[in-house]
XYZ file of C-alpha atoms in Angstrom:
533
model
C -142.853 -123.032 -29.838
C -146.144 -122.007 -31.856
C -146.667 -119.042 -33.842
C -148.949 -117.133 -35.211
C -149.355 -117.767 -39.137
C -150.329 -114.213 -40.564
C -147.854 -112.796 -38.185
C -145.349 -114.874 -40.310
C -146.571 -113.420 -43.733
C -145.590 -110.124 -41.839
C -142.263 -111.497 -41.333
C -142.408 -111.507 -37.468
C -142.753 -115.164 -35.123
C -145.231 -114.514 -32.374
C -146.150 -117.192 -29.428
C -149.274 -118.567 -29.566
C -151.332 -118.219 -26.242
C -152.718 -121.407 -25.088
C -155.899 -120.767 -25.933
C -155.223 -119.936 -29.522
C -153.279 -122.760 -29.821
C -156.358 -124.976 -28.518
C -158.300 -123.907 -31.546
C -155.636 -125.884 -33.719
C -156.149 -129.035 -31.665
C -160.302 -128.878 -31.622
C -160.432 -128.556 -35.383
C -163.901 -129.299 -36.350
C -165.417 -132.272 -38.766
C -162.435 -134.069 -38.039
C -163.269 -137.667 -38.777
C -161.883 -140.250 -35.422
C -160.125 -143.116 -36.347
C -158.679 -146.045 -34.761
C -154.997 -146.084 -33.739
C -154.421 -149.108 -35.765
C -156.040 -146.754 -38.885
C -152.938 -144.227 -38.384
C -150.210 -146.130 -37.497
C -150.784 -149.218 -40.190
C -149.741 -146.449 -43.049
C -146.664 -145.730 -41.523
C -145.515 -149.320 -40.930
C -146.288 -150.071 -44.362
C -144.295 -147.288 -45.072
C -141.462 -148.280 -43.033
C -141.657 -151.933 -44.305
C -140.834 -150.899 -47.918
C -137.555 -148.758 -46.759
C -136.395 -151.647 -44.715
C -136.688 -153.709 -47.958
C -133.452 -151.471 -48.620
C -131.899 -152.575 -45.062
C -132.633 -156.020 -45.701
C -129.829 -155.454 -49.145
C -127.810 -154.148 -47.121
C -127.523 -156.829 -44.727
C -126.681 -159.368 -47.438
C -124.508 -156.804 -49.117
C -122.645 -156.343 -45.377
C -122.399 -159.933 -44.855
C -121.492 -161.733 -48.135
C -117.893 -162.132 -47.429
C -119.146 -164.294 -44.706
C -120.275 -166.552 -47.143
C -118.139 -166.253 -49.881
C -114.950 -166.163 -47.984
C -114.721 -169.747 -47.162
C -115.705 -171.523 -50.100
C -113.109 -168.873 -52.320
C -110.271 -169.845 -49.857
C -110.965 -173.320 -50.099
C -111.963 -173.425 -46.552
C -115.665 -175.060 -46.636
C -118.302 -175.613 -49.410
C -115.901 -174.708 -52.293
C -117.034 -176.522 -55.786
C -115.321 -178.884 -57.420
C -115.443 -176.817 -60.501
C -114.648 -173.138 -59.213
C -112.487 -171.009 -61.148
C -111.827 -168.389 -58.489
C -109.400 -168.891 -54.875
C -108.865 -166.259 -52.723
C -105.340 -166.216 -50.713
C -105.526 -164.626 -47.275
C -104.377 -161.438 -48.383
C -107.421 -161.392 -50.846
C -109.686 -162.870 -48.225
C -108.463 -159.846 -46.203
C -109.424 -157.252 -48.740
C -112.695 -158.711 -49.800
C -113.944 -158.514 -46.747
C -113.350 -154.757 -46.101
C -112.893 -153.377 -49.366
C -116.746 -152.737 -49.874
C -116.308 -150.466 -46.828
C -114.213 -148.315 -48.921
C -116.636 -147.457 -51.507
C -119.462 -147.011 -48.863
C -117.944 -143.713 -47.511
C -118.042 -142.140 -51.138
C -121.441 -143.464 -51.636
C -122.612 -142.462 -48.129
C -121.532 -138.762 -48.272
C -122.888 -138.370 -51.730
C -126.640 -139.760 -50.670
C -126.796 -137.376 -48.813
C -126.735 -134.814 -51.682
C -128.978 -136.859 -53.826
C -131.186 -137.466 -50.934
C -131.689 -133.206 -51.064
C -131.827 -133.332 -54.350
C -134.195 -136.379 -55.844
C -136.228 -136.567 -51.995
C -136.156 -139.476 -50.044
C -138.440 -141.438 -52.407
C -136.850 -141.354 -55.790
C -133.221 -141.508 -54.303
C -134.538 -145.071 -52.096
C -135.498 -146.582 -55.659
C -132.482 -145.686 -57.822
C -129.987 -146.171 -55.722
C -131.217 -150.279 -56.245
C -129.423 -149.837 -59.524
C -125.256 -150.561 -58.286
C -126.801 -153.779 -55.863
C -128.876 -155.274 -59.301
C -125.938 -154.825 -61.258
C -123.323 -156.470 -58.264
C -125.221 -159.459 -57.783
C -125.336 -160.124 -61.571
C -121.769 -159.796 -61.630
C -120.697 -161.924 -58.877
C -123.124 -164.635 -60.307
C -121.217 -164.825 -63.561
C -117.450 -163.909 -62.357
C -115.035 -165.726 -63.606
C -111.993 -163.648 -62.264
C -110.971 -162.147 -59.244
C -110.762 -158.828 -60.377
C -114.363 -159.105 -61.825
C -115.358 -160.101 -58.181
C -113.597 -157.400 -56.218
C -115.399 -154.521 -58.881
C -118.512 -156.280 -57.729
C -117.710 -156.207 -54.223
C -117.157 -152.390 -54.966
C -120.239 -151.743 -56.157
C -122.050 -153.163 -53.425
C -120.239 -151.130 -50.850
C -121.056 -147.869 -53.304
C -124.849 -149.197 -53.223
C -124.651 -149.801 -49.267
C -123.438 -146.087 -49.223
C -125.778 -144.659 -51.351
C -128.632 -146.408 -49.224
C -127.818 -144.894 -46.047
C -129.355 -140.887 -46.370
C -132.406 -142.319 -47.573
C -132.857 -144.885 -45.527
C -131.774 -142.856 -41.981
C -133.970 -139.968 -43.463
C -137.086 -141.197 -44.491
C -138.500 -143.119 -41.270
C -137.545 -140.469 -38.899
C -139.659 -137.918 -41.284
C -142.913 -140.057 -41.726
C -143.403 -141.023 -38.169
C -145.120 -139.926 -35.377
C -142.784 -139.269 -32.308
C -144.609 -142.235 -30.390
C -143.862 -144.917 -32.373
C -141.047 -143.319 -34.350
C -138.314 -144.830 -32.134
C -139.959 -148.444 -32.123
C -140.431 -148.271 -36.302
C -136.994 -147.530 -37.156
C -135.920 -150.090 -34.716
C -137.891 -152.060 -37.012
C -135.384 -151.882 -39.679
C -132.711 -153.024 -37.490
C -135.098 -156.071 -37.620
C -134.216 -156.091 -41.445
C -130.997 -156.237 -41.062
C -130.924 -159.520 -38.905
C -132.997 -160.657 -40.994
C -131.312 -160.215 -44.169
C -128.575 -161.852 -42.720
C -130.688 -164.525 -41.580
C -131.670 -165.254 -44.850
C -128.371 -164.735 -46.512
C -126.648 -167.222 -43.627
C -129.428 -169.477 -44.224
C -129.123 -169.822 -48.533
C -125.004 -169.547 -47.784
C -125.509 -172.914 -46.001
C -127.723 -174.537 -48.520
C -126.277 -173.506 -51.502
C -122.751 -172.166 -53.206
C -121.944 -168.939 -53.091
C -122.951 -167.992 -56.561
C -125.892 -168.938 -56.769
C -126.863 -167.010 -53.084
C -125.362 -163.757 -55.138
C -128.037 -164.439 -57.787
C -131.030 -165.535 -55.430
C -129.777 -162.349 -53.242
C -130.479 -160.047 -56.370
C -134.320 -160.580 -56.229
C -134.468 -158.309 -53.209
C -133.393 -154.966 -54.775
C -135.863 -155.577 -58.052
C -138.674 -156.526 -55.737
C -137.575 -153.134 -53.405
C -137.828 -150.466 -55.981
C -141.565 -151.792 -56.918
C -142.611 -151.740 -52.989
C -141.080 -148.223 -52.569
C -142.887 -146.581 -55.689
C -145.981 -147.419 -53.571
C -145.397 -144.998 -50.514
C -145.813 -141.342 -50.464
C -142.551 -138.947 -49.790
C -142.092 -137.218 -46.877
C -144.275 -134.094 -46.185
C -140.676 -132.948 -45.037
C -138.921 -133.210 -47.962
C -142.006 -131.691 -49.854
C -142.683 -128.742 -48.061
C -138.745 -127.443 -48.287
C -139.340 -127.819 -52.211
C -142.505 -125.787 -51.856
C -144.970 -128.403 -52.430
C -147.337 -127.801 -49.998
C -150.210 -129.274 -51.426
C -148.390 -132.751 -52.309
C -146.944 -132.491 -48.457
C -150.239 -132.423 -47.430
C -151.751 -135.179 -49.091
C -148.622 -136.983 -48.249
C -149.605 -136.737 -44.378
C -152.871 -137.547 -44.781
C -152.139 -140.658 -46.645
C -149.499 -141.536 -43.763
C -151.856 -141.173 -40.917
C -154.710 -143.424 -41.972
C -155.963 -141.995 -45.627
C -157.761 -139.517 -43.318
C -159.448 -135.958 -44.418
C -156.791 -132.370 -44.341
C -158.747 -131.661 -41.424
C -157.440 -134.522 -39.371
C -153.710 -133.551 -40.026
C -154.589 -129.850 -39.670
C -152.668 -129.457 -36.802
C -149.916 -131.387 -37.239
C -149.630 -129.656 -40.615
C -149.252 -126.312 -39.211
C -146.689 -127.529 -37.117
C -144.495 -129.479 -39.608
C -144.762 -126.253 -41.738
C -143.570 -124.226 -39.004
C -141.178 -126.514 -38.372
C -139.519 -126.262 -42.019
C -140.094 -122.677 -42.029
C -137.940 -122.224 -38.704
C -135.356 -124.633 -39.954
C -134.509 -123.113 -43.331
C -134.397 -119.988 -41.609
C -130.563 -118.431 -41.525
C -128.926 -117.594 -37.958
C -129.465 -114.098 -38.247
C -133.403 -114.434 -38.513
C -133.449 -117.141 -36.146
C -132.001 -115.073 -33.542
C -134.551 -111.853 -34.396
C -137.227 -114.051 -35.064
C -137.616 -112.826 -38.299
C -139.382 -114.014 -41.725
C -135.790 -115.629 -43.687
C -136.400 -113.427 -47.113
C -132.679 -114.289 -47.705
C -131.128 -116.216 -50.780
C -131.096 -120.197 -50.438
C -127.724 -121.292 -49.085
C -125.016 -122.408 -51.622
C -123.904 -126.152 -50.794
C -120.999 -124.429 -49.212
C -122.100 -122.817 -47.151
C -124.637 -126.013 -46.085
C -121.272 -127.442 -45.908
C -120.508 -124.502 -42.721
C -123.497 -125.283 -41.206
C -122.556 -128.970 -40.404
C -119.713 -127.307 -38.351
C -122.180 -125.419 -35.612
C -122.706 -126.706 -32.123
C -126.208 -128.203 -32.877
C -124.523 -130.246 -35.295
C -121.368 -131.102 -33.853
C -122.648 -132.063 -30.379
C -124.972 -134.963 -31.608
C -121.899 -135.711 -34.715
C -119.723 -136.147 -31.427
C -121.832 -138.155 -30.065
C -123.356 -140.675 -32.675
C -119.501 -141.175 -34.001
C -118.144 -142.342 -30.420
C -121.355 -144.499 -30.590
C -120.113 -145.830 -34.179
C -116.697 -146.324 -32.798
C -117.636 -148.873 -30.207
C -119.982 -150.858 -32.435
C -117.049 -150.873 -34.943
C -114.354 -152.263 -32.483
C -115.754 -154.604 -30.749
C -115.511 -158.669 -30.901
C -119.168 -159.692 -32.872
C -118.248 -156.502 -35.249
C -114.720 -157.165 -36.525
C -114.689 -161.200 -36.469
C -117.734 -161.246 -39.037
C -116.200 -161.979 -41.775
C -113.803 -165.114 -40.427
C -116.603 -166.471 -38.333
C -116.542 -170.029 -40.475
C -112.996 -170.338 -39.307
C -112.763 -168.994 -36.281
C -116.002 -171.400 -35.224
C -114.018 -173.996 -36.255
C -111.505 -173.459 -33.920
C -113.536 -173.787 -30.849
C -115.105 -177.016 -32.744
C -118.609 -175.569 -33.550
C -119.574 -176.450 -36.568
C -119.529 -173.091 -38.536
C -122.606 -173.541 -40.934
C -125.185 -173.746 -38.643
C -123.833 -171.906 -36.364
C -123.502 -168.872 -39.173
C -127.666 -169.907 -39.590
C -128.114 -169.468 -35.377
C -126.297 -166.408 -35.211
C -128.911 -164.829 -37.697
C -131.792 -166.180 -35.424
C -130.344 -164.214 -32.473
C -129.893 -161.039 -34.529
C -132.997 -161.337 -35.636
C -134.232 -161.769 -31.796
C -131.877 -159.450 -30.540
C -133.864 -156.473 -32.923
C -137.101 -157.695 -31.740
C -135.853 -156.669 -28.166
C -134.413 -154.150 -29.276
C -137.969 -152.256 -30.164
C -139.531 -153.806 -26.956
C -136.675 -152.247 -25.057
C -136.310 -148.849 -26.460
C -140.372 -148.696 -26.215
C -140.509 -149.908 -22.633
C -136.893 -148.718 -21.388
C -135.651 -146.203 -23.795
C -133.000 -146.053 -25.933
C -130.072 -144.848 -23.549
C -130.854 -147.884 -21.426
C -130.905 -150.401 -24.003
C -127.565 -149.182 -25.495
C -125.900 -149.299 -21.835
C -126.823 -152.680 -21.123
C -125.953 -153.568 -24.704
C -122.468 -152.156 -24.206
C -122.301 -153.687 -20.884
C -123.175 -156.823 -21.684
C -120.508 -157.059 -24.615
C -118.255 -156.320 -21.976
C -118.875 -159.095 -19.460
C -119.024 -162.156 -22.293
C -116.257 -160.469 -24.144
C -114.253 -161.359 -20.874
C -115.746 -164.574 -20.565
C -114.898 -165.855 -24.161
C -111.164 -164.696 -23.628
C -110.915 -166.811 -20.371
C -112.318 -169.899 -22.043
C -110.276 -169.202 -24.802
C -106.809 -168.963 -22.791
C -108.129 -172.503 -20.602
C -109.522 -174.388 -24.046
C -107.161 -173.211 -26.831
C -103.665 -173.571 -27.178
C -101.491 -170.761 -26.730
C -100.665 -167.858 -29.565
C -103.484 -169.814 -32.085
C -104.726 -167.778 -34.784
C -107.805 -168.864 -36.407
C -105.435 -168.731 -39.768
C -103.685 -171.019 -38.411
C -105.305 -174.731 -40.459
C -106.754 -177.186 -38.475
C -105.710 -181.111 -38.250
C -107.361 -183.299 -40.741
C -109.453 -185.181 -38.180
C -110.875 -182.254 -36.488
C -114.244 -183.143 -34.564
C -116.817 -180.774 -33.708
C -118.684 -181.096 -30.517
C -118.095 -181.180 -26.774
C -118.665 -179.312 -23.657
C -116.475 -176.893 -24.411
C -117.513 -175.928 -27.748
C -120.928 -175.418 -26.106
C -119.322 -173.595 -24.134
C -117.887 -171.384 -26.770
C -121.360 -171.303 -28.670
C -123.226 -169.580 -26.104
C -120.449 -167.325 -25.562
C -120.828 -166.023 -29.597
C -124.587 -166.154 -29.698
C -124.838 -164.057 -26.180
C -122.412 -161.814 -28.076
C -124.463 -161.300 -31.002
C -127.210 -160.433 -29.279
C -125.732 -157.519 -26.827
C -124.133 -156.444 -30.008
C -127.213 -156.594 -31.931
C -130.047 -155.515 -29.183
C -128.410 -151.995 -28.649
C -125.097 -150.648 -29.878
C -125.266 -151.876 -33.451
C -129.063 -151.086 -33.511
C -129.600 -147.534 -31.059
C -127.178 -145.343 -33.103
C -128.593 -145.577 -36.433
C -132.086 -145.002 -34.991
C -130.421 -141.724 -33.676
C -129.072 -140.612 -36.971
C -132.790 -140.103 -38.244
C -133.706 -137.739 -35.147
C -130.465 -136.044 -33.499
C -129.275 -133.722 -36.223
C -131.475 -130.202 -36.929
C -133.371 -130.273 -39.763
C -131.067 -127.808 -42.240
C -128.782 -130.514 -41.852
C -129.991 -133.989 -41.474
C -129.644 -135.238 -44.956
C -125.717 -133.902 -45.065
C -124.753 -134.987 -41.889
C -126.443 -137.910 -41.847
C -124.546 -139.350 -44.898
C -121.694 -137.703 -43.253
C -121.914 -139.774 -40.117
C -122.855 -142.883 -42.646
C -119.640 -142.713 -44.430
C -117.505 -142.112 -40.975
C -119.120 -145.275 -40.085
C -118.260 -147.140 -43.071
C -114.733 -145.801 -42.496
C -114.359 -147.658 -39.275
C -115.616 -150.474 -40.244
C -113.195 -150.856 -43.288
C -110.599 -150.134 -40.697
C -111.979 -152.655 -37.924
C -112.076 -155.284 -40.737
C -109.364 -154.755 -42.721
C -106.646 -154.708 -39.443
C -108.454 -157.707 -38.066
C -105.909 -160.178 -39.984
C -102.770 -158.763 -38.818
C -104.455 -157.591 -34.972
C -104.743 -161.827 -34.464
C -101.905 -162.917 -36.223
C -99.974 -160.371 -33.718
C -101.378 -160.763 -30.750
C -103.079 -163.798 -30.997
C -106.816 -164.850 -31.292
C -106.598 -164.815 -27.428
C -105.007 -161.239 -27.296
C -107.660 -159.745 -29.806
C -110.453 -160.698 -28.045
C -109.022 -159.210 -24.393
C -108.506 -155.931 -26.649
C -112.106 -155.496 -27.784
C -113.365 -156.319 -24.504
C -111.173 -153.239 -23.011
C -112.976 -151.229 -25.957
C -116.209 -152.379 -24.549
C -115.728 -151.441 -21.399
C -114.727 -147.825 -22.364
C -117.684 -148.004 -24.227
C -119.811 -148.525 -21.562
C -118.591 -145.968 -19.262
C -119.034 -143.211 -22.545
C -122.547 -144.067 -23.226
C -123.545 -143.754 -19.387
C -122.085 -140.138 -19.571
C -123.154 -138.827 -22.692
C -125.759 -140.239 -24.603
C -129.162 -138.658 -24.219
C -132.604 -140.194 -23.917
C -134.754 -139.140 -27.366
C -137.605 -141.810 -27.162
C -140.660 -139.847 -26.825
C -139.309 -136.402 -28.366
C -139.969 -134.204 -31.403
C -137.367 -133.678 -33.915
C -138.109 -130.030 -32.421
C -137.354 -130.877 -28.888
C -134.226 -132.680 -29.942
C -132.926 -129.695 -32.226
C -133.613 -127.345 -29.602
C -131.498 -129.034 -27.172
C -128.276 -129.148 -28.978
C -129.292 -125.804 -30.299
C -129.109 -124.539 -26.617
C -125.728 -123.293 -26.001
C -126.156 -123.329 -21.961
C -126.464 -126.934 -21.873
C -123.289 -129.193 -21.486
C -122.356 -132.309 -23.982
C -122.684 -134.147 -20.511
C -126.323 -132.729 -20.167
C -128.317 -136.014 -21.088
C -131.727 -134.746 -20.266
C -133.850 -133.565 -23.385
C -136.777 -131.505 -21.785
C -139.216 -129.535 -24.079
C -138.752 -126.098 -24.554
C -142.816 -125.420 -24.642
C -143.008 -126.489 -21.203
C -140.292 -124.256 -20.180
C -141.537 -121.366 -21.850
């Protein structure tokens, strides 16, 4: 919806006719420039945030490698100090999820408060410090605090990271560039499967420490979002800001764009009251209470509803909550777990990469329903091969003979199984919701809810992992996987019903829809309210 800017000083919002709002698109001297001249800013841009996924990842992931050698399982040293029982093994590899929903809720107030730039490069500072500490532990408690402080860091990451790409980006390539850091997160594991396999555990802590130092120099080279700015009353830096993020261009070239981003902020920060009259907002800034209320209306809630089923099923399913025990449990079908661990961080990787190609060519909703329904069908298929190939009631806890030989048909068999479920978990229901997060939830509350939704997450995760050991040793290795395929399937059926398509929108179109009170939570179908009007 456009409006007329010195009807706005008056404190009144006006339409725009069409032909008044032509003269914003035919600004003159406007210097043209090629598209790969305006988009290369903004994947630079991206790149350096999704230095901060790639962290993550290895934060996520290092019980994978750690677990094993700690338990005495594989690649343990001669000379370590440290071994982990199972009930330890248990809580290392979901304690970090406990921290993450403290950190992730209170990102999202330093997010508001330091902007999306600042809070992306301090919030290095618990990961630096983790690493160290794992290098040089010579205790179990001194390794748990660690493992702490890298699920705090994971949680402070998240309202910066969802934030910042979905507020620099155009809406044409914004769904494919924060798909992009999805990328980073395969490949952080990648890399963090690949150094776990060539080296002990402590010394892929310390080599996994370069990656935060290295992150806060690449971020102190991009701009903050004109967003961010603008609600702080910087108009001048927001300004620059855009220009530098679509191709070091001239004000003139952003001139329209501007006007709209400003409107934008100006509608957002509104309260209800003026929103409804379409009046100027002269009103006091809200108190962080009453933010707080505001994460409670329908054009919150709809989208929180949504996103947190999303969460839910990429939380319980079999790729998800096995992670940690993949060394043993890969030794149970007789794959041999190291390089497997090193090709199932080639398929994430390759699973991201079609992720971007299929939310660019097919959308997001479609990716995510064949991702769901594709967990589904080899989630099925691994539980009949394991009931013919394994005997019954076997646990992967459960220690293997001494002359245990890897190889054979049916571990094959098994392999492609785990790989083609890493990469329907990876291609769309691990991947689609957090590329969500940065677009469904209105402006006035993106940075709350999205740390919100970040910490939920992190919740269910600790949960997933954490009840993993005694799911398996209850009902069997057999039993779990038949359970998360059931979880799948319900997933599938949820997604087809309620998520909506937002490739291709504005963060306007989007917030309009869920602001629309008419419109069902079943109502997939995001259709701009310009053309309407």
């Amino acid at each position: 919806m456009d409006y007329k800017q010195e009807d706005s000083e008056k404190g009144v919002y006006h339409k725009l006719s069409l032909m008044e709002s032509e003269y914003f698109k035919k600004q003159p001297n406007v210097k043209p420039i090629s598209a790969f001249r305006r988009i290369l800013p903004q994947v630079f841009a991206s790149a350096a945030q999704n230095l901060l996924i790639l962290d993550l990842a290895m934060a996520m992931n290092f019980p994978t490698i750690a677990i094993p050698a700690l338990r005495g399982i594989r690649n343990r040293d001669i000379d370590e100090v440290i071994t982990f029982t199972e009930t330890h093994a248990s809580w290392f590899a979901s304690m970090a999820f406990i921290c993450q929903p403290i950190g992730s809720i209170l990102s999202g107030v330093i997010v508001e408060k330091l902007g999306r730039k600042r809070a992306m490069i301090v919030v290095n500072l618990p990961h630096i410090a983790a690493w160290l500490m794992l290098y040089f532990a010579q205790s179990i408690e001194m390794v748990f605090v660690a493992n702490l402080l890298l699920g705090l860091g994971v949680g402070f990451m998240e309202a910066p990271v969802i934030t910042y790409v979905g507020e620099i980006s155009e809406p044409s390539i914004r769904g494919i560039l924060i798909s992009m850091a999805q990328i980073g997160y395969a490949l952080g594991c990648f890399i963090l499967y690949l150094i776990g396999a060539s080296t002990n555990w402590r010394n892929t802590a310390l080599l996994c420490c370069i990656v935060p130092v290295f992150t806060m120099f690449a971020v102190s080279l991009v701009p903050e979002t004109p967003l961010w700015l603008l609600s702080k009353g910087r108009k001048a830096e927001a300004q620059k800001s855009l220009q530098w993020l679509r191709g070091w261009v001239p004000k003139e070239n952003v001139a329209q764009e501007f006007h709209d981003i400003q409107r934008y902020n100006e509608d957002s920060h509104r309260c209800v009251a003026c929103q409804k009259t379409e009046q100027k907002c002269n009103h006091p800034k809200p108190s962080l209470g009453q933010r707080w209320k505001e994460l409670f209306r329908k054009n919150t809630m709809k989208p929180f509803f949504i996103i947190f089923s999303c969460f839910f099923f990429s939380c319980f399913t079999t790729a998800t909550s096995m992670r940690p025990y993949y060394i043993q449990i890969f030794e149970k079908y007789q794959i041999e777990p190291n390089q497997m661990t090193v090709w199932i961080g080639v398929v994430g990787v390759l699973a991201n990469l079609g992720c971007a190609a299929g939310v660019k060519l097919f959308g997001k909703r479609t990716t995510t329903i064949v991702s769901m329904g594709g967990i589904t069908v080899l989630s099925i298929g691994l539980a009949i091969h394991t009931w013919k190939e394994l005997p019954r009631g076997l646990t992967s806890f459960d220690k293997l003979p001494s002359d245990q030989e890897f190889g054979g048909s049916a571990s094959i068999i098994a392999m492609a199984l785990f790989l083609g479920l890493a990469f329907c978990t990876n291609v769309g229901i691990i991947s689609v919701p957090w590329i969500m997060v940065s677009e469904i939830y209105p402006n006035k509350t993106r940075g709350l809810a999205s740390g919100l939704t970040a910490a939920l997450n992190y919740t269910m995760f600790f949960i997933s992992i954490k009840t993993y050991y005694d799911l398996e040793t209850s009902i069997s290795l057999f039993g779990a996987i038949c359970l998360y395929g059931a979880i799948g399937f319900l997933g599938t059926i949820f997604i087809y019903i309620f998520l909506p398509e937002t490739e291709g929108k504005t963060l306007e179109e989007i917030e309009e829809h869920f602001s629309d009170s008419k419109k069902k939570l079943s109502d997939r179908k995001i259709v701009s309210q310009k053309l309407l009007n």
